[in-house]
XYZ file of C-alpha atoms in Angstrom:
703
model
C 0.000 0.000 0.000
C 2.950 2.345 0.478
C 3.248 2.513 -3.307
C -0.216 4.036 -3.667
C 0.954 7.544 -2.805
C 3.637 7.618 -5.545
C 0.907 6.501 -7.917
C -1.175 9.530 -6.977
C 1.921 11.707 -7.366
C 2.374 10.268 -10.828
C -1.260 11.042 -11.656
C -0.740 14.564 -10.348
C 2.273 14.950 -12.635
C 0.230 13.709 -15.593
C -2.482 16.290 -15.086
C -0.007 19.035 -14.222
C 1.460 18.717 -17.715
C -1.837 19.900 -19.199
C -2.630 22.349 -16.414
C -5.922 20.589 -15.735
C -7.851 20.480 -12.525
C -10.719 18.302 -13.733
C -9.730 15.289 -11.617
C -9.955 15.690 -7.850
C -7.016 13.635 -6.628
C -6.593 12.564 -2.981
C -4.549 15.092 -1.034
C -4.223 16.738 2.380
C -5.266 20.377 2.784
C -3.837 22.360 5.701
C -6.376 24.802 7.170
C -5.945 27.250 10.026
C -5.941 30.873 11.079
C -3.043 33.216 10.523
C -0.038 32.472 12.725
C -1.535 29.225 13.960
C 1.617 27.338 12.936
C 0.562 25.813 9.598
C 3.832 26.550 7.831
C 5.836 25.267 10.805
C 3.941 21.976 10.681
C 4.689 21.597 6.981
C 8.377 22.399 7.472
C 8.530 19.826 10.261
C 7.076 17.219 7.885
C 9.638 18.136 5.204
C 12.502 18.516 7.682
C 13.816 21.667 5.988
C 13.198 25.418 6.060
C 11.575 26.114 2.718
C 8.477 28.277 3.301
C 8.351 32.091 3.436
C 7.942 33.577 6.884
C 6.915 36.935 8.259
C 4.182 38.846 10.027
C 0.619 38.973 8.774
C -0.479 36.947 5.770
C 2.452 35.192 4.123
C 0.838 32.300 2.252
C -1.166 34.100 -0.439
C -1.397 31.329 -3.031
C -2.184 27.632 -2.539
C 1.049 25.634 -2.379
C 0.637 22.044 -3.552
C 3.549 20.265 -1.890
C 4.353 16.735 -3.010
C 6.789 14.832 -0.769
C 8.497 11.949 -2.516
C 10.563 9.466 -0.543
C 13.722 8.411 -2.400
C 16.580 6.083 -1.546
C 19.585 7.820 0.100
C 21.863 6.836 -2.783
C 19.532 8.221 -5.424
C 21.241 11.606 -5.709
C 20.447 14.119 -8.420
C 22.891 16.540 -9.955
C 21.801 20.131 -10.320
C 21.664 21.152 -13.957
C 23.149 24.556 -13.141
C 26.064 23.521 -10.869
C 28.297 20.615 -9.979
C 26.783 20.162 -6.525
C 25.093 16.897 -5.737
C 22.693 16.259 -2.865
C 20.276 13.713 -1.545
C 17.452 16.288 -1.264
C 16.183 18.514 -4.017
C 13.061 20.268 -5.241
C 11.325 21.042 -8.541
C 8.683 23.612 -9.442
C 6.130 22.986 -12.157
C 6.405 26.521 -13.535
C 10.214 26.291 -13.907
C 9.928 23.008 -15.853
C 12.975 20.799 -15.304
C 15.056 23.162 -13.183
C 16.297 21.423 -10.015
C 16.772 23.271 -6.711
C 19.139 21.810 -4.131
C 19.344 25.011 -2.084
C 16.177 25.329 -0.014
C 16.785 29.049 0.445
C 16.378 29.347 -3.325
C 13.144 27.375 -3.068
C 11.829 29.817 -0.471
C 12.842 32.783 -2.617
C 11.205 31.255 -5.698
C 7.952 30.779 -3.765
C 8.017 34.441 -2.751
C 8.798 35.595 -6.301
C 6.102 33.444 -7.861
C 3.556 34.620 -5.277
C 4.260 38.271 -6.010
C 4.238 37.639 -9.759
C 0.585 36.523 -9.664
C -0.804 38.038 -6.445
C 1.171 41.278 -6.437
C 2.830 42.812 -3.417
C -0.257 44.317 -1.766
C -1.063 41.286 0.410
C -3.773 40.144 -2.008
C -4.439 36.448 -2.670
C -4.832 34.269 -5.756
C -6.384 30.852 -6.280
C -3.750 29.813 -8.846
C -1.622 27.185 -7.092
C 2.153 26.810 -6.938
C 3.279 23.227 -7.519
C 6.396 22.119 -5.633
C 7.795 18.608 -5.439
C 10.384 17.701 -2.772
C 12.531 14.574 -3.164
C 14.188 13.379 0.051
C 15.024 10.145 1.897
C 13.830 11.787 5.134
C 10.174 12.347 4.155
C 7.167 10.097 3.832
C 5.114 10.085 0.649
C 2.502 12.808 1.039
C 0.628 15.378 -1.033
C -0.191 18.482 1.011
C -1.833 21.789 0.148
C -0.836 24.835 2.181
C -3.671 27.373 2.094
C -3.771 31.044 3.163
C -4.551 31.538 6.846
C -8.058 32.534 7.862
C -8.270 36.236 8.703
C -11.035 38.565 9.796
C -9.844 42.153 9.354
C -8.089 43.451 6.230
C -4.755 45.146 6.874
C -2.691 47.472 4.745
C -3.678 47.367 1.087
C -5.688 44.164 1.391
C -9.133 44.255 -0.249
C -12.069 44.788 2.074
C -13.481 41.356 1.279
C -10.235 39.499 2.018
C -12.027 37.333 4.591
C -14.573 36.182 1.995
C -11.872 35.582 -0.627
C -9.797 33.404 1.701
C -12.845 31.513 2.903
C -13.985 30.780 -0.670
C -10.461 29.640 -1.585
C -10.316 27.246 1.380
C -13.777 25.837 0.690
C -12.851 25.281 -2.946
C -10.087 22.878 -1.904
C -11.587 21.148 1.115
C -14.945 20.576 -0.642
C -13.143 17.931 -2.693
C -14.490 14.648 -1.271
C -11.067 13.091 -1.913
C -9.336 15.636 0.331
C -8.245 15.019 3.939
C -8.579 18.177 6.033
C -5.713 18.961 8.413
C -7.281 21.483 10.826
C -4.503 23.367 12.649
C -5.324 25.152 15.928
C -2.963 26.755 18.447
C -3.052 25.213 21.928
C -3.038 28.638 23.604
C -6.499 29.391 22.109
C -9.886 27.961 22.980
C -10.648 24.900 20.837
C -14.349 25.791 20.949
C -13.523 28.921 18.900
C -11.379 27.130 16.330
C -12.068 28.580 12.886
C -10.303 25.642 11.224
C -12.623 23.071 12.805
C -15.648 25.258 12.060
C -14.815 25.466 8.336
C -13.998 21.752 8.221
C -17.370 20.834 9.679
C -19.168 22.791 6.966
C -17.950 20.390 4.295
C -17.312 17.343 6.493
C -20.059 17.338 9.130
C -19.389 13.708 10.062
C -15.664 14.345 10.528
C -14.752 11.305 8.430
C -11.892 13.097 6.693
C -10.806 15.680 9.295
C -7.647 15.385 11.428
C -6.955 18.027 14.058
C -3.454 19.261 14.879
C -2.799 21.227 18.068
C 0.297 23.432 17.797
C 2.293 25.520 20.301
C 1.861 23.107 23.220
C 4.855 24.776 24.888
C 3.229 28.222 24.856
C 0.222 27.452 27.049
C -0.322 29.482 30.199
C 1.411 28.281 33.308
C -0.724 25.850 35.260
C -2.666 24.696 32.208
C -2.184 21.813 29.834
C -3.784 20.329 26.732
C -4.530 16.903 28.214
C -8.311 17.174 27.776
C -7.902 18.538 24.270
C -5.490 15.829 23.153
C -7.725 13.143 24.670
C -10.653 14.407 22.593
C -12.751 15.398 25.563
C -13.244 19.022 24.430
C -13.824 18.632 20.688
C -14.007 15.003 19.523
C -12.509 14.410 16.083
C -12.976 11.020 14.424
C -9.530 10.845 12.837
C -7.951 12.057 16.083
C -6.030 15.008 17.519
C -2.235 15.231 17.444
C -0.201 17.768 19.385
C 3.090 19.213 18.110
C 5.656 21.760 19.283
C 6.815 24.327 16.740
C 9.978 26.334 16.540
C 9.587 29.837 17.923
C 10.554 32.893 15.929
C 13.661 33.170 18.122
C 14.621 29.598 17.225
C 14.238 30.430 13.562
C 16.294 33.590 13.912
C 18.995 31.563 15.673
C 19.011 29.070 12.777
C 17.771 26.190 14.861
C 17.397 23.207 12.559
C 14.203 21.232 12.180
C 15.979 18.081 13.341
C 16.998 19.775 16.594
C 13.458 21.084 17.009
C 12.031 17.556 16.620
C 14.406 16.256 19.296
C 13.398 19.045 21.663
C 9.747 18.347 20.865
C 10.143 14.701 21.816
C 11.805 15.681 25.106
C 9.007 18.145 25.884
C 6.286 15.562 25.252
C 8.043 12.964 27.406
C 8.259 15.467 30.217
C 4.864 17.181 29.951
C 2.642 14.430 28.480
C 4.447 11.126 29.093
C 1.334 9.004 28.626
C 0.579 10.621 25.266
C 4.117 11.122 23.981
C 4.040 8.160 21.616
C 0.797 9.409 20.008
C 1.865 12.999 19.469
C 4.703 14.859 17.844
C 5.812 15.602 14.304
C 7.037 12.084 13.473
C 3.786 10.507 14.628
C 1.872 13.134 12.632
C 3.842 12.254 9.485
C 3.191 8.531 9.882
C -0.485 9.133 10.613
C -0.917 11.353 7.581
C 0.851 8.800 5.412
C -1.401 6.014 6.674
C -4.590 8.059 6.328
C -3.668 9.158 2.832
C -2.914 5.618 1.710
C -6.242 4.310 3.000
C -8.031 7.287 1.509
C -6.383 6.694 -1.868
C -7.385 3.054 -1.768
C -11.002 4.032 -1.129
C -11.002 6.706 -3.843
C -9.340 4.748 -6.650
C -12.450 2.906 -7.953
C -14.408 6.130 -8.347
C -11.295 7.843 -9.703
C -10.897 5.171 -12.370
C -14.524 5.565 -13.448
C -14.168 9.325 -13.602
C -11.040 9.095 -15.742
C -12.711 6.685 -18.189
C -15.766 8.927 -18.532
C -13.628 11.989 -19.154
C -11.502 10.107 -21.683
C -14.627 9.211 -23.663
C -15.861 12.819 -23.516
C -12.564 14.259 -24.717
C -12.340 11.647 -27.462
C -15.743 12.771 -28.704
C -14.738 16.418 -28.389
C -11.541 15.831 -30.331
C -13.487 14.027 -33.053
C -15.855 17.000 -33.359
C -12.872 19.288 -33.939
C -11.776 17.091 -36.814
C -8.342 16.298 -38.098
C -6.065 18.910 -39.689
C -6.933 19.431 -43.346
C -4.651 17.598 -45.754
C -6.671 17.305 -48.986
C -8.470 20.639 -49.298
C -10.497 19.733 -52.383
C -11.849 16.528 -50.881
C -12.588 18.224 -47.545
C -14.472 21.099 -49.169
C -16.538 18.765 -51.345
C -17.302 16.559 -48.360
C -18.487 19.491 -46.233
C -20.637 20.889 -49.050
C -22.215 17.502 -49.678
C -22.877 16.932 -45.998
C -24.518 20.315 -45.559
C -26.723 19.868 -48.620
C -27.734 16.391 -47.456
C -28.562 17.591 -43.953
C -30.548 20.513 -45.357
C -32.657 18.224 -47.514
C -33.037 15.681 -44.692
C -34.310 18.412 -42.387
C -37.010 19.241 -44.911
C -37.884 15.580 -45.378
C -37.880 14.884 -41.631
C -35.041 12.341 -41.763
C -32.327 14.492 -40.167
C -30.066 12.939 -37.546
C -30.748 15.711 -35.046
C -34.473 16.042 -34.426
C -35.660 19.238 -32.763
C -37.873 18.541 -29.745
C -38.620 22.058 -28.534
C -40.461 23.329 -31.618
C -41.509 22.405 -35.146
C -38.682 22.663 -37.641
C -38.051 22.065 -41.312
C -40.606 20.101 -43.294
C -42.900 19.738 -40.289
C -43.165 23.505 -39.935
C -43.784 23.934 -43.660
C -46.631 21.407 -43.365
C -48.000 23.371 -40.421
C -47.866 26.584 -42.465
C -49.761 24.981 -45.360
C -52.533 23.245 -43.453
C -52.866 25.221 -40.242
C -51.684 28.780 -40.737
C -52.632 29.220 -44.414
C -55.675 26.935 -44.287
C -57.211 28.616 -41.259
C -56.504 32.056 -42.660
C -58.428 31.229 -45.872
C -61.280 29.710 -43.911
C -61.544 32.880 -41.857
C -62.093 35.000 -44.976
C -65.806 35.875 -45.159
C -67.180 35.271 -48.705
C -69.280 38.439 -48.369
C -66.777 40.426 -46.325
C -66.708 44.087 -47.286
C -69.939 43.847 -49.287
C -73.076 45.541 -48.025
C -76.560 45.114 -49.424
C -76.463 48.570 -50.971
C -73.136 47.676 -52.689
C -74.778 44.653 -54.278
C -77.897 46.621 -55.267
C -75.797 49.422 -56.748
C -73.761 46.921 -58.764
C -76.964 45.351 -60.105
C -78.402 48.696 -61.171
C -75.131 49.885 -62.691
C -74.976 46.688 -64.739
C -78.452 47.285 -66.266
C -77.601 50.569 -67.914
C -80.469 52.906 -68.846
C -82.964 50.079 -69.269
C -84.848 48.545 -66.375
C -84.003 44.847 -66.152
C -86.356 41.965 -65.829
C -83.635 39.637 -64.573
C -80.514 39.882 -62.428
C -77.624 40.771 -64.763
C -74.688 38.344 -64.804
C -72.205 41.181 -65.137
C -72.968 42.361 -61.615
C -72.278 38.878 -60.283
C -68.921 38.674 -62.047
C -67.838 42.102 -60.875
C -68.696 41.347 -57.267
C -67.272 37.813 -57.157
C -63.962 38.957 -58.679
C -63.684 41.588 -55.972
C -64.096 38.883 -53.330
C -61.725 36.404 -54.968
C -59.042 39.085 -55.154
C -58.993 39.045 -51.336
C -57.423 35.556 -51.433
C -54.189 36.842 -52.966
C -52.738 38.508 -49.860
C -52.892 35.417 -47.555
C -51.512 33.317 -50.411
C -48.464 35.554 -50.782
C -48.050 35.566 -47.010
C -47.907 31.769 -47.124
C -44.989 31.981 -49.560
C -43.218 34.414 -47.252
C -43.602 32.136 -44.224
C -42.212 29.122 -46.084
C -39.289 31.243 -47.298
C -38.525 32.320 -43.712
C -38.604 28.713 -42.516
C -36.152 27.638 -45.218
C -33.865 30.408 -44.009
C -34.138 29.036 -40.457
C -33.176 25.565 -41.673
C -29.757 26.968 -42.647
C -29.054 27.959 -39.054
C -30.449 24.679 -37.749
C -28.068 22.669 -39.939
C -25.142 24.857 -38.893
C -25.833 24.469 -35.177
C -26.811 20.832 -34.890
C -26.034 18.854 -38.004
C -22.691 20.003 -39.383
C -20.491 20.990 -36.461
C -17.463 20.715 -38.731
C -18.492 24.025 -40.289
C -17.650 25.738 -37.015
C -14.028 24.937 -37.750
C -14.191 27.040 -40.933
C -16.099 30.291 -40.296
C -15.457 31.663 -43.774
C -16.816 28.508 -45.398
C -19.853 28.695 -43.159
C -20.473 32.307 -44.146
C -20.066 31.443 -47.836
C -22.537 28.546 -47.633
C -25.092 30.705 -45.849
C -24.683 33.391 -48.502
C -25.128 30.943 -51.393
C -28.239 29.314 -49.930
C -29.727 32.689 -48.997
C -29.102 33.956 -52.515
C -30.750 30.870 -54.009
C -33.817 31.346 -51.820
C -33.895 35.034 -52.680
C -33.899 34.245 -56.411
C -36.733 31.745 -56.086
C -38.958 34.013 -53.983
C -40.185 36.371 -56.768
C -40.708 33.406 -59.102
C -42.882 31.682 -56.527
C -44.759 34.892 -55.754
C -45.431 35.376 -59.459
C -46.845 31.869 -59.739
C -49.126 32.371 -56.733
C -50.231 35.709 -58.182
C -51.023 33.935 -61.451
C -53.078 31.312 -59.635
C -55.360 34.043 -58.335
C -55.288 35.814 -61.689
C -56.357 32.582 -63.400
C -59.394 32.392 -61.161
C -60.197 36.014 -61.954
C -59.716 35.578 -65.689
C -62.698 33.316 -66.226
C -65.715 32.926 -63.962
C -66.863 29.434 -64.771
C -70.558 29.439 -64.004
C -70.770 25.986 -65.562
C -68.603 24.508 -62.832
C -70.352 21.330 -61.628
C -70.307 22.386 -57.983
C -71.570 25.850 -58.866
C -74.330 24.523 -61.124
C -75.545 22.193 -58.404
C -75.532 25.021 -55.884
C -77.502 27.258 -58.258
C -80.122 24.545 -58.781
C -80.594 24.011 -55.083
C -80.675 27.771 -54.496
C -83.327 28.375 -57.208
C -85.496 25.654 -55.751
C -85.173 27.212 -52.288
C -86.006 30.702 -53.572
C -89.024 29.442 -55.495
C -90.228 27.529 -52.460
C -89.867 30.631 -50.270
C -91.741 32.711 -52.882
C -94.645 30.297 -52.965
C -94.797 30.275 -49.181
C -94.968 34.070 -49.064
C -97.655 34.147 -51.708
C -99.783 31.711 -49.737
C -99.450 33.833 -46.607
C -100.484 37.125 -48.307
C -104.146 38.241 -48.698
C -105.327 38.050 -52.289
C -106.102 41.820 -52.378
C -102.547 42.848 -51.454
C -100.106 43.260 -54.382
C -97.061 40.990 -54.095
C -94.538 43.772 -54.348
C -96.094 45.587 -51.391
C -95.773 42.585 -49.134
C -92.062 43.051 -48.590
C -90.744 43.161 -45.058
C -89.587 46.350 -43.377
C -85.976 46.017 -44.524
C -84.351 49.439 -44.654
C -81.016 50.253 -46.214
C -79.081 53.438 -46.563
C -78.595 54.124 -50.218
C -80.137 55.525 -53.364
C -83.878 55.715 -53.832
C -85.434 53.182 -56.150
C -85.671 54.134 -59.766
C -89.049 55.469 -60.674
C -90.989 52.996 -62.742
C -88.737 50.006 -61.923
C -90.568 46.890 -63.083
C -90.860 43.796 -60.903
C -93.265 41.018 -61.855
C -95.368 43.501 -63.878
C -96.010 45.810 -60.884
C -94.822 49.352 -60.442
C -92.291 49.868 -57.657
C -93.305 52.063 -54.743
C -92.264 55.705 -54.862
C -90.087 57.462 -52.324
C -93.078 58.801 -50.379
C -96.220 60.854 -50.577
C -94.254 64.088 -50.884
C -92.911 62.986 -54.215
C -96.408 62.287 -55.501
C -97.740 65.681 -54.262
C -94.910 67.532 -55.991
C -95.675 65.732 -59.207
C -92.000 65.846 -60.151
C -91.053 62.300 -59.249
C -88.640 60.976 -56.651
C -85.734 63.278 -57.437
C -87.259 66.268 -55.623
C -87.398 64.308 -52.394
C -83.611 63.974 -52.593
C -83.050 67.759 -52.328
C -82.313 69.244 -48.977
C -85.034 71.243 -47.343
C -85.166 74.831 -48.698
C -83.095 73.988 -51.818
C -84.263 74.317 -55.368
C -83.077 72.645 -58.468
C -80.287 74.499 -60.307
C -81.639 76.908 -62.916
C -85.089 77.072 -61.348
C -84.667 80.111 -59.142
C -86.781 83.267 -59.336
C -86.778 84.800 -62.790
C -85.304 81.754 -64.370
C -86.915 80.442 -67.503
C -86.221 76.931 -66.264
C -88.107 77.450 -63.033
C -89.925 74.258 -62.172
C -87.841 72.152 -64.608
C -85.948 69.014 -63.499
C -82.111 69.097 -63.389
C -81.169 65.721 -64.803
C -77.519 66.080 -63.733
C -78.383 66.476 -60.075
C -76.734 63.630 -58.113
C -79.206 62.223 -55.580
C -78.152 62.068 -51.946
C -78.535 58.537 -50.489
C -81.363 58.350 -48.018
C -82.795 55.532 -45.921
C -85.607 53.700 -47.590
C -87.295 50.342 -47.815
C -86.223 47.691 -50.307
C -88.814 46.325 -52.584
C -89.355 42.593 -52.660
C -87.745 42.526 -56.103
C -84.627 44.233 -54.787
C -84.489 41.966 -51.782
C -84.734 38.915 -53.959
C -82.089 40.143 -56.384
C -79.641 40.896 -53.550
C -80.299 37.516 -52.006
C -79.651 35.764 -55.287
C -76.363 37.598 -55.854
C -75.191 36.939 -52.280
C -75.842 33.233 -52.595
C -74.152 33.031 -55.973
C -71.100 34.926 -54.684
C -70.814 32.720 -51.627
C -71.169 29.527 -53.629
C -68.586 30.490 -56.240
C -66.196 31.979 -53.655
C -66.104 28.700 -51.729
C -65.214 26.857 -54.937
C -62.348 29.259 -55.685
C -61.131 29.204 -52.081
C -60.956 25.430 -52.199
C -58.918 25.627 -55.421
C -56.531 28.218 -53.977
C -56.126 26.275 -50.739
C -55.067 23.267 -52.776
C -52.995 24.877 -55.528
C -50.914 27.420 -53.543
C -49.083 24.786 -51.402
C -48.396 22.781 -54.551
C -46.974 25.818 -56.298
C -44.795 26.712 -53.281
C -43.472 23.152 -53.061
C -42.662 23.009 -56.781
C -41.224 26.460 -57.388
C -39.503 27.026 -54.029
C -39.012 24.009 -51.753
C -38.380 21.217 -54.240
C -36.389 23.436 -56.577
C -34.042 24.470 -53.763
C -33.683 20.854 -52.633
C -32.830 19.645 -56.127
C -30.408 22.423 -57.027
C -28.783 23.154 -53.647
C -25.725 20.944 -53.965
C -25.018 21.891 -57.575
C -25.377 25.570 -56.653
C -22.956 25.214 -53.736
C -20.420 23.307 -55.796
C -20.672 25.772 -58.667
C -20.189 28.794 -56.431
C -17.638 27.492 -53.911
C -15.708 24.580 -55.393
C -13.021 26.700 -57.015
C -9.281 26.290 -56.629
C -8.795 29.975 -55.902
C -11.127 29.829 -52.904
C -9.830 26.677 -51.205
C -7.230 28.278 -48.948
C -9.540 31.071 -47.868
C -12.636 28.944 -47.254
C -10.771 26.235 -45.325
C -9.008 28.630 -42.965
C -9.759 27.472 -39.432
C -10.886 29.832 -36.703
C -8.074 31.218 -34.581
C -8.866 29.214 -31.481
C -9.770 25.926 -33.185
C -6.182 24.690 -33.508
C -5.521 25.614 -29.881
C -8.650 23.841 -28.681
C -7.745 20.739 -30.700
C -4.282 20.695 -29.140
C -5.683 21.122 -25.621
C -8.205 18.336 -26.168
C -5.509 16.044 -27.577
C -3.190 16.752 -24.636
C -5.972 16.165 -22.140
C -6.963 12.924 -23.845
C -3.356 11.769 -23.761
C -3.114 12.657 -20.051
C -6.302 10.744 -19.283
C -5.059 7.721 -21.197
C -1.787 7.805 -19.247
C -3.740 8.089 -16.004
C -5.819 5.095 -17.001
C -2.621 3.121 -17.657
C -1.251 4.093 -14.228
C -4.383 2.806 -12.521
C -4.226 -0.362 -14.613
C -0.668 -0.926 -13.331
C -2.003 -0.747 -9.780
C -4.356 -3.626 -10.526
C -1.563 -5.674 -12.071
C 0.690 -5.209 -9.031
C -2.212 -5.994 -6.662
C -1.781 -2.695 -4.863
C -5.492 -2.026 -5.033
């Protein structure tokens, strides 16, 4: 099991090469308040002075410290000097540079901290990676975090407490992390900030180990016996007491080895019954044991996580595609794939089916049968036509002669006016289908052909070509739809079978209604005076209009008293006809050019019947034309727009884009695509190496 920790170190090295933090490896995070002795504990574990020291906040970036136990004879030569030593260090950011002078290591930590965090006591969450090789250390991976503080000092930001807290929680929230909660013995354990933060993420205490520092600085007459026995604050993984070097010891260059000897003597004297379960050496062994067991428990889940990520990055790398070698073949392949996906989206056979809304051919079908169909059905056959409009059209169509029958010309004029109203919704249908075919371009770009994202200029060119093709077909399709309506207007086929049948049924109904009215009327009452009290606002009836051999009623008794006919009743009160004033020779004559003012009057039964006939004929014929338009417009749109674009799309793209002079420009990748492909390839390689490392553990039965 001792070999498990080097395995984790190897995994850490693998992921450090790609700068990735996607795998949460087992490690030990050191948490505590400022000046609680965290750095002293770490130096005791290493056995060397290597961490920056000073007043206030010193650790301002996470320091990931990997301790690697090596054989005493496994010395390494410094690349920059002839010195050899059995202990050395390496930073990740300095690549392969080897440090044998630990003062240089301390200085490099300070320089690297100021390079990222500045010199104003601010913090950064970007870690410093340091690996120490020594025969005097146990295999451990520790993370030294900034000390918890409450009040900003100097140039520190006002929210320094929140920043440090968030940074600590980011590391200790890792379920694979063991929390080393450091608390000074000369403070009350019940107020320990380190234990408080640890409990937030580890309420059961299954991965928290408490360390009590500065046992030698407690007030006279007090001791830490109850604390070390777990009677004050119980911690599942235990509490271990240590004695740190004082600042005076550090100033006097007291070595860590001497400090450990003095620590052992102090524990034997002050806590003899607990001496063998406290101290720096016992802490190192305990951490090593806990980390090994923790790694063993985490490896199965770690292996699964690595395999899942490897599959994801393999898929991501595949989506980025390989570097272009044969430009002509690549361009033709991309054009063909886009054209195929575009057509498949219309046909409903695309690989990526939209689930949030209708798309492609399904939306076109919805436009034809729901949007367009319902719009036509909502058009009133007699919309915009009043009874007086119909009556006026009938009278205008008769000319100067009173008619005995309803003139056909009036019917044609009125029905053409109504049919013309079908043109606007038909053209709107074309517009909606055109908009949907534009949307299909974006759909194919987003979901179907991700390779186009590699080549933004090619994508723009394809969009431009397809948009231009749709733009060219739009006026042609509009012209055809316009012609469909014009065809219906060109010839009013009153011999249409459906129209003839409707006319026959209508005539029978009218005749039946006429006979019923005649039976209800007294024999002495003329038929044309039996009309209902229908009143319209319009022109007065023409004097002497003939209906069934009877004279139409006049405008009123005033007209009869004047003896001048109905026209005089149309003049305003007090007015006289032009040219009939006092002294005029034409006084009393009728002005035939006087335009009558429409007044409210009753319709005669003849007029009512004629209007009813025209209305029924218009409605019957309009429904026939609407049915034709509802059927023919979708067919025209499919033939002239949708199917034509489908059939000619690929040839249009090839003709416009497949040119030798455009290859280099169209197949230029986006600036970040090559970088993303390299990052994905490096990450995939790192994950594959990590998988091999874990496989080696199985083979050596370390798991």
